[in-house]
């Protein structure tokens, strides 16, 4: 900001960082608003990249930090080819530049529209954001329906911020989400995937999940999961996802990392199970049914939220490794330990065991096995006496096969 000012431009801190600092929280990142246009920003900073088409921005890199520098947006009425709305009133491009007085009306919530001025260390507030902030109210600037039509993702942002800040959604805004939820179907799946990561990987996953369901937004992001939640498992509600969300929040609170694919494996686990059972009931063999169920469920999910390829591959692996935990004898358990996805798959097994989907004894066995020394592991995987027959049985088939081949 000092650098921009030295070059004769205005620069303010704005958005989440001001809002979070006022709550005494450490901001996740810093956003700067300026009257310099993106090209001018690039000239001021060597370490700067311009990104975004719909909404052009400068990313200024300082070591590992990225500061998002946005040029003040102009008034909504000045439509030309730099600002494009589709027939539903959705903003397809928004690159009309203006002044801070115009920019403020383009922001989503009043508490996100506070500008911190380094010239006199004051907060500039045109929309009553400070009052809302004090009252803990998340209020859209302007008419909620219009603002949601312009950008339906604001509904997801509303839920995310309300949960994260512990703010209450203003009545008009809450009301409007119920009636506008379906607008989210028009958002490209890739953008919804990015939003899903923000919704569920920032430490408030469980509350966010409940709020999204309350507002009818969850079913748009995860239609099959929503359907599976309506069914029961032998008279019990399906708890695996809830437990996964809880665990992930706890991990974040402890400063540990969480991975998107693990959580998504949990989101789609029940639909995957239901689909596999459906295929088996139609006579499909178990192994094939699970393969096909994974294909079907993932193919359907990417229509709602895109899934990068490495993520869907990892989800498949976590799922595919689950039956392998049932083999506790011979060399197979040892081999499973060296699988690159063992850790995640094992955590997933714990999750299943925790929620009645796998034997607790099995989970305990694997917990002991992975920390046992080599001699102990050998002992643990030694087939019991009864198994000796089975082993000789296997030998016989092998011999038979080889004679077949010889013949
Ligand atoms: P976070 O803590 O998640 O970073 P944030 O409020 O900073 O929250 P960003 O996505 O970083 O959110 O956006 C920065 C600011 O840009 C917002 O505070 C808001 O003023 C504005 N903004 C971002 N996305 C939108 C949007 N879809 N519609 C209107 N204004 C937006
Ligand atoms: Mg931000």
Short mmCIF file of C-alpha atoms and ligand atoms in Angstrom, two decimals:
data_model
loop_
_atom_site.label_atom_id
_atom_site.label_comp_id
_atom_site.label_asym_id
_atom_site.label_seq_id
_atom_site.Cartn_x
_atom_site.Cartn_y
_atom_site.Cartn_z
CA UNK A 1 0.00 0.00 0.00
CA UNK A 2 2.87 2.38 0.79
CA UNK A 3 4.47 1.57 -2.54
CA UNK A 4 1.23 2.32 -4.41
CA UNK A 5 0.79 5.56 -2.50
CA UNK A 6 4.36 6.59 -3.24
CA UNK A 7 3.54 6.18 -6.92
CA UNK A 8 0.60 8.56 -6.47
CA UNK A 9 -2.21 6.01 -6.20
CA UNK A 10 -4.77 5.44 -3.47
CA UNK A 11 -4.60 2.12 -1.62
CA UNK A 12 -6.73 0.64 1.14
CA UNK A 13 -6.94 -2.63 2.95
CA UNK A 14 -10.41 -4.03 2.36
CA UNK A 15 -12.54 -7.12 2.78
CA UNK A 16 -11.94 -10.08 5.03
CA UNK A 17 -8.74 -8.78 6.58
CA UNK A 18 -10.33 -5.59 7.95
CA UNK A 19 -13.39 -7.53 9.09
CA UNK A 20 -11.27 -10.18 10.82
CA UNK A 21 -8.83 -7.72 12.39
CA UNK A 22 -11.78 -5.86 13.91
CA UNK A 23 -12.75 -9.16 15.55
CA UNK A 24 -9.23 -9.57 16.84
CA UNK A 25 -8.62 -12.52 14.54
CA UNK A 26 -5.69 -13.20 12.32
CA UNK A 27 -6.76 -12.60 8.71
CA UNK A 28 -6.45 -15.49 6.28
CA UNK A 29 -5.10 -13.18 3.60
CA UNK A 30 -4.92 -9.53 2.67
CA UNK A 31 -6.90 -7.77 -0.01
CA UNK A 32 -5.98 -4.31 -1.24
CA UNK A 33 -8.20 -1.94 -3.20
CA UNK A 34 -6.66 0.78 -5.32
CA UNK A 35 -7.43 3.28 -8.07
CA UNK A 36 -4.48 2.00 -10.08
CA UNK A 37 -5.69 -0.24 -12.89
CA UNK A 38 -4.24 -3.77 -13.14
CA UNK A 39 -1.65 -2.74 -15.73
CA UNK A 40 -0.51 0.14 -13.55
CA UNK A 41 -0.26 -2.17 -10.56
CA UNK A 42 1.90 -4.49 -12.59
CA UNK A 43 4.26 -1.65 -13.40
CA UNK A 44 4.67 -0.78 -9.70
CA UNK A 45 5.54 -4.35 -8.63
CA UNK A 46 8.05 -6.64 -10.26
CA UNK A 47 6.57 -9.65 -8.46
CA UNK A 48 3.07 -9.24 -9.84
CA UNK A 49 0.77 -11.43 -11.94
CA UNK A 50 -2.55 -10.45 -13.45
CA UNK A 51 -5.27 -13.08 -13.09
CA UNK A 52 -8.96 -13.58 -13.80
CA UNK A 53 -11.11 -12.74 -16.78
CA UNK A 54 -14.50 -12.28 -15.21
CA UNK A 55 -12.87 -10.17 -12.54
CA UNK A 56 -9.39 -8.97 -13.40
CA UNK A 57 -7.02 -8.73 -10.42
CA UNK A 58 -3.35 -8.33 -9.64
CA UNK A 59 -1.62 -10.86 -7.42
CA UNK A 60 1.45 -9.35 -5.80
CA UNK A 61 3.83 -11.97 -4.40
CA UNK A 62 5.90 -11.33 -1.29
CA UNK A 63 7.77 -14.53 -0.58
CA UNK A 64 5.05 -17.05 0.07
CA UNK A 65 2.37 -14.42 0.66
CA UNK A 66 0.08 -13.30 -2.12
CA UNK A 67 -1.65 -9.95 -1.75
CA UNK A 68 -4.72 -9.59 -3.92
CA UNK A 69 -4.85 -6.10 -5.40
CA UNK A 70 -8.17 -5.14 -6.96
CA UNK A 71 -8.88 -1.96 -8.86
CA UNK A 72 -11.95 -0.02 -7.65
CA UNK A 73 -14.97 -1.24 -9.58
CA UNK A 74 -17.16 1.35 -11.31
CA UNK A 75 -20.90 1.96 -11.00
CA UNK A 76 -23.16 -0.87 -12.09
CA UNK A 77 -25.11 1.31 -14.53
CA UNK A 78 -22.15 2.04 -16.77
CA UNK A 79 -22.65 -1.05 -18.86
CA UNK A 80 -20.45 -1.63 -21.83
CA UNK A 81 -18.36 -4.50 -23.07
CA UNK A 82 -16.22 -4.32 -19.97
CA UNK A 83 -19.18 -5.32 -17.87
CA UNK A 84 -21.40 -8.13 -19.12
CA UNK A 85 -24.57 -9.53 -17.59
CA UNK A 86 -26.26 -12.63 -18.96
CA UNK A 87 -30.00 -12.78 -19.56
CA UNK A 88 -30.60 -13.90 -15.96
CA UNK A 89 -28.77 -10.86 -14.60
CA UNK A 90 -25.61 -12.79 -13.78
CA UNK A 91 -22.36 -10.84 -14.02
CA UNK A 92 -20.17 -12.52 -16.61
CA UNK A 93 -17.53 -9.85 -16.65
CA UNK A 94 -16.95 -6.95 -14.35
CA UNK A 95 -14.03 -4.81 -15.40
CA UNK A 96 -15.39 -1.28 -15.31
CA UNK A 97 -13.13 0.74 -13.07
CA UNK A 98 -14.16 3.59 -10.82
CA UNK A 99 -13.67 5.30 -7.49
CA UNK A 100 -13.86 4.07 -3.92
CA UNK A 101 -17.37 5.57 -3.62
CA UNK A 102 -18.46 3.41 -6.55
CA UNK A 103 -16.45 0.37 -5.54
CA UNK A 104 -18.14 0.04 -2.18
CA UNK A 105 -21.54 -0.78 -3.74
CA UNK A 106 -20.06 -3.64 -5.71
CA UNK A 107 -18.94 -5.55 -2.64
CA UNK A 108 -21.11 -8.29 -1.22
CA UNK A 109 -21.69 -7.69 2.50
CA UNK A 110 -21.53 -4.50 4.53
CA UNK A 111 -18.89 -5.97 6.85
CA UNK A 112 -16.79 -6.84 3.79
CA UNK A 113 -16.93 -3.26 2.57
CA UNK A 114 -14.81 -1.59 5.23
CA UNK A 115 -11.70 0.14 3.92
CA UNK A 116 -8.70 0.70 6.12
CA UNK A 117 -6.82 3.85 5.22
CA UNK A 118 -3.13 3.82 6.07
CA UNK A 119 -2.90 7.59 5.60
CA UNK A 120 -4.71 8.31 8.86
CA UNK A 121 -5.29 4.81 10.27
CA UNK A 122 -9.03 5.12 9.96
CA UNK A 123 -11.75 2.82 8.70
CA UNK A 124 -13.82 4.22 5.83
CA UNK A 125 -17.42 2.99 6.01
CA UNK A 126 -20.08 4.03 3.46
CA UNK A 127 -22.63 1.29 4.10
CA UNK A 128 -23.06 1.00 7.87
CA UNK A 129 -20.63 -1.91 7.98
CA UNK A 130 -19.24 -0.91 11.39
CA UNK A 131 -22.69 -1.02 13.00
CA UNK A 132 -23.44 -4.39 11.43
CA UNK A 133 -20.05 -5.62 12.53
CA UNK A 134 -20.73 -4.56 16.13
CA UNK A 135 -24.17 -6.17 16.03
CA UNK A 136 -22.83 -9.35 14.42
CA UNK A 137 -25.09 -9.06 11.39
CA UNK A 138 -24.21 -10.25 7.93
CA UNK A 139 -26.15 -8.00 5.59
CA UNK A 140 -25.96 -7.79 1.81
CA UNK A 141 -25.41 -4.37 0.32
CA UNK A 142 -28.48 -3.49 -1.72
CA UNK A 143 -31.38 -5.71 -2.69
CA UNK A 144 -30.57 -9.34 -1.80
CA UNK A 145 -32.38 -10.88 -4.75
CA UNK A 146 -30.61 -8.68 -7.27
CA UNK A 147 -27.25 -9.27 -5.64
CA UNK A 148 -27.76 -13.05 -5.63
CA UNK A 149 -28.86 -12.95 -9.25
CA UNK A 150 -25.67 -11.04 -10.18
CA UNK A 151 -23.59 -13.70 -8.48
CA UNK A 152 -25.31 -16.71 -6.89
CA UNK A 153 -22.04 -17.77 -5.22
CA UNK A 154 -22.74 -14.95 -2.76
CA UNK A 155 -25.26 -17.31 -1.14
CA UNK A 156 -22.48 -19.75 -0.33
CA UNK A 157 -20.32 -16.89 0.85
CA UNK A 158 -23.15 -15.73 3.12
CA UNK A 159 -23.29 -19.11 4.83
CA UNK A 160 -19.52 -19.41 5.04
CA UNK A 161 -19.05 -16.00 6.64
CA UNK A 162 -22.02 -16.30 8.99
CA UNK A 163 -20.66 -19.57 10.36
CA UNK A 164 -17.04 -18.51 10.50
CA UNK A 165 -17.71 -15.16 12.16
CA UNK A 166 -20.57 -16.35 14.34
CA UNK A 167 -22.73 -13.63 12.73
CA UNK A 168 -26.44 -13.82 12.06
CA UNK A 169 -27.67 -13.56 8.50
CA UNK A 170 -29.89 -10.53 8.14
CA UNK A 171 -33.53 -11.58 7.71
CA UNK A 172 -33.88 -10.34 4.12
CA UNK A 173 -30.73 -12.09 3.11
CA UNK A 174 -31.74 -15.40 4.74
CA UNK A 175 -35.20 -15.20 3.19
CA UNK A 176 -33.75 -14.54 -0.20
CA UNK A 177 -31.46 -17.57 -0.08
CA UNK A 178 -34.43 -19.87 0.36
CA UNK A 179 -36.00 -18.50 -2.81
CA UNK A 180 -32.82 -18.02 -4.89
CA UNK A 181 -30.93 -21.23 -4.10
CA UNK A 182 -31.55 -22.76 -7.51
CA UNK A 183 -29.62 -19.97 -9.22
CA UNK A 184 -26.50 -21.84 -8.16
CA UNK A 185 -27.17 -24.40 -10.88
CA UNK A 186 -25.91 -21.83 -13.38
CA UNK A 187 -22.45 -21.59 -11.81
CA UNK A 188 -19.66 -23.53 -13.53
CA UNK A 189 -18.78 -26.68 -11.53
CA UNK A 190 -15.12 -25.62 -11.32
CA UNK A 191 -16.01 -22.45 -9.42
CA UNK A 192 -18.27 -24.41 -7.10
CA UNK A 193 -15.44 -26.82 -6.38
CA UNK A 194 -13.22 -23.91 -5.29
CA UNK A 195 -16.02 -22.68 -3.08
CA UNK A 196 -16.55 -26.15 -1.59
CA UNK A 197 -12.91 -26.20 -0.51
CA UNK A 198 -13.36 -22.86 1.25
CA UNK A 199 -16.60 -24.03 2.84
CA UNK A 200 -15.27 -27.27 4.25
CA UNK A 201 -11.56 -26.84 4.82
CA UNK A 202 -11.53 -23.78 7.02
CA UNK A 203 -12.31 -25.31 10.38
CA UNK A 204 -16.12 -24.93 10.56
CA UNK A 205 -17.12 -27.80 8.34
CA UNK A 206 -19.82 -29.31 10.52
CA UNK A 207 -21.69 -26.07 11.20
CA UNK A 208 -21.31 -25.07 7.57
CA UNK A 209 -22.78 -28.40 6.48
CA UNK A 210 -25.77 -27.90 8.76
CA UNK A 211 -26.33 -24.33 7.63
CA UNK A 212 -26.05 -25.27 3.94
CA UNK A 213 -28.67 -27.97 4.45
CA UNK A 214 -30.88 -25.55 6.32
CA UNK A 215 -30.85 -23.14 3.38
CA UNK A 216 -31.34 -25.83 0.75
CA UNK A 217 -27.90 -25.20 -0.73
CA UNK A 218 -26.24 -28.47 0.15
CA UNK A 219 -28.40 -30.50 -2.23
CA UNK A 220 -27.15 -28.37 -5.09
CA UNK A 221 -23.52 -29.05 -4.28
CA UNK A 222 -23.91 -32.73 -3.37
CA UNK A 223 -27.25 -34.02 -4.69
CA UNK A 224 -26.48 -37.73 -4.20
CA UNK A 225 -25.18 -37.17 -0.69
CA UNK A 226 -28.29 -35.25 0.24
CA UNK A 227 -30.43 -38.12 -1.05
CA UNK A 228 -28.41 -40.70 0.86
CA UNK A 229 -28.89 -38.73 4.07
CA UNK A 230 -32.63 -39.20 3.77
CA UNK A 231 -32.26 -42.99 3.93
CA UNK A 232 -31.28 -44.94 7.02
CA UNK A 233 -28.76 -47.68 7.47
CA UNK A 234 -30.46 -50.55 9.32
CA UNK A 235 -32.55 -48.06 11.24
CA UNK A 236 -29.60 -45.78 12.05
CA UNK A 237 -29.03 -42.37 10.55
CA UNK A 238 -25.92 -42.19 8.42
CA UNK A 239 -23.23 -40.74 10.63
CA UNK A 240 -19.99 -41.22 8.76
CA UNK A 241 -20.04 -37.82 7.08
CA UNK A 242 -20.91 -35.98 10.30
CA UNK A 243 -18.04 -37.71 12.05
CA UNK A 244 -15.67 -36.88 9.19
CA UNK A 245 -16.61 -33.21 9.35
CA UNK A 246 -16.15 -33.17 13.11
CA UNK A 247 -12.75 -34.85 12.88
CA UNK A 248 -11.62 -32.46 10.24
CA UNK A 249 -12.62 -29.42 12.32
CA UNK A 250 -10.77 -30.89 15.30
CA UNK A 251 -7.67 -31.46 13.22
CA UNK A 252 -7.68 -27.87 12.01
CA UNK A 253 -8.16 -26.64 15.58
CA UNK A 254 -5.07 -28.64 16.54
CA UNK A 255 -3.09 -27.04 13.71
CA UNK A 256 -3.02 -30.24 11.64
CA UNK A 257 -3.74 -30.36 7.95
CA UNK A 258 -6.80 -31.81 6.28
CA UNK A 259 -7.03 -33.00 2.72
CA UNK A 260 -9.85 -32.36 0.31
CA UNK A 261 -9.90 -35.89 -1.05
CA UNK A 262 -10.33 -37.46 2.38
CA UNK A 263 -13.34 -35.32 3.17
CA UNK A 264 -14.79 -35.85 -0.29
CA UNK A 265 -14.35 -39.61 0.12
CA UNK A 266 -16.60 -39.25 3.16
CA UNK A 267 -19.11 -37.00 1.36
CA UNK A 268 -19.61 -39.56 -1.38
CA UNK A 269 -19.16 -42.77 0.64
CA UNK A 270 -22.85 -43.43 1.26
CA UNK A 271 -23.93 -42.78 -2.34
CA UNK A 272 -21.10 -45.12 -3.38
CA UNK A 273 -22.32 -47.83 -0.98
CA UNK A 274 -25.94 -47.41 -2.02
CA UNK A 275 -25.09 -47.57 -5.70
CA UNK A 276 -22.92 -50.68 -5.26
CA UNK A 277 -25.70 -52.43 -3.35
CA UNK A 278 -28.17 -51.49 -6.04
CA UNK A 279 -25.92 -52.98 -8.71
CA UNK A 280 -25.39 -56.14 -6.68
CA UNK A 281 -29.10 -56.55 -6.19
CA UNK A 282 -29.35 -56.58 -9.98
CA UNK A 283 -26.92 -59.48 -10.03
CA UNK A 284 -23.63 -57.65 -10.53
CA UNK A 285 -20.61 -59.34 -8.90
CA UNK A 286 -19.35 -57.51 -5.81
CA UNK A 287 -15.98 -56.37 -7.12
CA UNK A 288 -17.39 -55.11 -10.40
CA UNK A 289 -20.32 -53.47 -8.62
CA UNK A 290 -18.00 -51.38 -6.46
CA UNK A 291 -15.87 -50.39 -9.43
CA UNK A 292 -18.91 -49.34 -11.37
CA UNK A 293 -20.45 -47.58 -8.38
CA UNK A 294 -17.30 -45.48 -8.01
CA UNK A 295 -17.45 -44.54 -11.69
CA UNK A 296 -21.12 -43.63 -11.50
CA UNK A 297 -20.97 -41.61 -8.31
CA UNK A 298 -17.91 -39.61 -9.35
CA UNK A 299 -19.25 -39.01 -12.85
CA UNK A 300 -22.46 -37.64 -11.38
CA UNK A 301 -20.68 -35.50 -8.79
CA UNK A 302 -18.52 -33.64 -11.32
CA UNK A 303 -21.68 -32.26 -12.86
CA UNK A 304 -22.25 -30.34 -9.63
CA UNK A 305 -18.75 -29.58 -8.43
CA UNK A 306 -15.80 -30.34 -10.63
CA UNK A 307 -13.25 -32.72 -9.11
CA UNK A 308 -9.64 -32.40 -10.27
CA UNK A 309 -8.34 -35.68 -11.60
CA UNK A 310 -5.83 -36.25 -8.82
CA UNK A 311 -8.66 -35.80 -6.31
CA UNK A 312 -11.03 -38.29 -7.90
CA UNK A 313 -8.17 -40.78 -8.23
CA UNK A 314 -7.35 -40.41 -4.56
CA UNK A 315 -11.00 -40.87 -3.58
CA UNK A 316 -11.10 -44.10 -5.58
CA UNK A 317 -7.98 -45.32 -3.82
CA UNK A 318 -9.32 -44.58 -0.34
CA UNK A 319 -12.49 -46.48 -1.21
CA UNK A 320 -10.74 -49.26 -3.10
CA UNK A 321 -8.40 -49.99 -0.19
CA UNK A 322 -11.20 -50.51 2.34
CA UNK A 323 -11.90 -54.20 1.55
CA UNK A 324 -8.17 -54.91 1.68
CA UNK A 325 -8.22 -54.26 5.42
CA UNK A 326 -10.14 -57.51 5.81
CA UNK A 327 -7.03 -59.58 5.01
CA UNK A 328 -5.01 -60.02 8.16
CA UNK A 329 -2.89 -63.03 7.24
CA UNK A 330 0.14 -63.65 5.08
CA UNK A 331 2.07 -60.99 3.18
CA UNK A 332 -0.91 -58.83 2.21
CA UNK A 333 -1.16 -56.68 5.37
CA UNK A 334 2.54 -55.82 5.12
CA UNK A 335 2.13 -54.82 1.50
CA UNK A 336 -0.85 -52.64 2.32
CA UNK A 337 1.26 -50.71 4.86
CA UNK A 338 3.58 -49.56 2.09
CA UNK A 339 0.75 -48.28 -0.12
CA UNK A 340 1.15 -44.50 -0.55
CA UNK A 341 -2.52 -44.02 0.35
CA UNK A 342 -2.37 -46.32 3.39
CA UNK A 343 -2.54 -43.52 5.97
CA UNK A 344 -5.69 -41.95 4.53
CA UNK A 345 -7.33 -45.31 3.92
CA UNK A 346 -6.58 -46.36 7.48
CA UNK A 347 -8.03 -43.12 8.86
CA UNK A 348 -11.08 -43.84 6.76
CA UNK A 349 -11.32 -47.32 8.25
CA UNK A 350 -11.26 -45.73 11.73
CA UNK A 351 -14.06 -43.45 10.64
CA UNK A 352 -16.10 -46.43 9.48
CA UNK A 353 -15.39 -48.32 12.68
CA UNK A 354 -16.38 -45.27 14.71
CA UNK A 355 -19.75 -45.12 13.02
CA UNK A 356 -20.61 -48.81 12.91
CA UNK A 357 -19.54 -49.48 9.33
CA UNK A 358 -16.55 -51.67 10.22
CA UNK A 359 -15.59 -53.94 13.12
CA UNK A 360 -13.87 -52.07 15.94
CA UNK A 361 -11.72 -55.17 16.41
CA UNK A 362 -10.45 -54.90 12.85
CA UNK A 363 -9.54 -51.25 13.32
CA UNK A 364 -7.72 -52.14 16.54
CA UNK A 365 -5.82 -54.90 14.79
CA UNK A 366 -4.57 -52.45 12.16
CA UNK A 367 -3.68 -49.87 14.76
CA UNK A 368 -1.51 -52.43 16.55
CA UNK A 369 -0.12 -53.94 13.37
CA UNK A 370 1.33 -50.78 11.89
CA UNK A 371 3.26 -49.91 15.04
CA UNK A 372 4.45 -53.46 15.79
CA UNK A 373 8.06 -54.49 15.13
CA UNK A 374 8.86 -56.98 12.42
CA UNK A 375 8.76 -60.09 14.62
CA UNK A 376 5.46 -59.04 16.12
CA UNK A 377 4.02 -58.33 12.68
CA UNK A 378 5.02 -61.77 11.52
CA UNK A 379 3.29 -63.30 14.50
CA UNK A 380 0.17 -61.25 13.92
CA UNK A 381 -0.17 -62.29 10.29
CA UNK A 382 0.57 -65.97 10.82
CA UNK A 383 -2.46 -67.95 9.70
CA UNK A 384 -4.21 -69.72 12.57
CA UNK A 385 -4.24 -73.56 12.69
CA UNK A 386 -7.62 -73.82 11.01
CA UNK A 387 -6.28 -71.90 8.09
CA UNK A 388 -3.62 -74.54 7.42
CA UNK A 389 -6.18 -76.60 5.48
CA UNK A 390 -7.20 -73.65 3.45
CA UNK A 391 -3.57 -73.09 2.57
CA UNK A 392 -3.04 -76.63 1.35
CA UNK A 393 -6.28 -76.24 -0.59
CA UNK A 394 -4.81 -73.25 -2.33
CA UNK A 395 -1.69 -75.19 -3.11
CA UNK A 396 -3.70 -77.90 -4.76
CA UNK A 397 -5.44 -75.49 -7.09
CA UNK A 398 -2.10 -73.99 -7.97
CA UNK A 399 -0.69 -77.38 -8.85
CA UNK A 400 -3.75 -78.16 -10.89
CA UNK A 401 -3.41 -74.92 -12.78
CA UNK A 402 0.19 -75.57 -13.63
CA UNK A 403 -0.61 -78.99 -14.95
CA UNK A 404 -3.32 -77.43 -17.09
CA UNK A 405 -0.74 -75.07 -18.47
CA UNK A 406 1.72 -77.90 -19.08
CA UNK A 407 -0.90 -79.78 -20.94
P1 LIG B 1 -11.80 -14.54 3.34
O1 LIG B 1 -11.57 -14.45 4.79
O2 LIG B 1 -12.43 -15.82 2.92
O3 LIG B 1 -10.62 -14.16 2.48
P2 LIG B 1 -12.91 -12.16 2.18
O4 LIG B 1 -14.08 -11.33 2.60
O5 LIG B 1 -11.59 -11.50 2.18
O6 LIG B 1 -12.93 -13.45 3.06
P3 LIG B 1 -12.38 -12.68 -0.58
O7 LIG B 1 -12.95 -13.72 -1.45
O8 LIG B 1 -10.93 -12.70 -0.27
O9 LIG B 1 -13.25 -12.71 0.75
O10 LIG B 1 -12.78 -11.29 -1.24
C1 LIG B 1 -12.29 -10.05 -0.77
C2 LIG B 1 -13.38 -9.01 -0.83
O11 LIG B 1 -13.80 -8.83 -2.18
C3 LIG B 1 -14.64 -9.36 -0.07
O12 LIG B 1 -14.55 -9.01 1.28
C4 LIG B 1 -15.68 -8.55 -0.81
O13 LIG B 1 -15.66 -7.19 -0.42
C5 LIG B 1 -15.21 -8.64 -2.25
N1 LIG B 1 -15.81 -9.79 -2.94
C6 LIG B 1 -15.28 -11.01 -3.11
N2 LIG B 1 -16.08 -11.83 -3.80
C7 LIG B 1 -17.19 -11.13 -4.06
C8 LIG B 1 -18.38 -11.41 -4.75
N3 LIG B 1 -18.63 -12.61 -5.29
N4 LIG B 1 -19.31 -10.41 -4.85
C9 LIG B 1 -19.09 -9.19 -4.32
N5 LIG B 1 -17.97 -8.88 -3.66
C10 LIG B 1 -17.02 -9.81 -3.53
MG1 LIG B 2 -9.75 -12.32 1.50
#
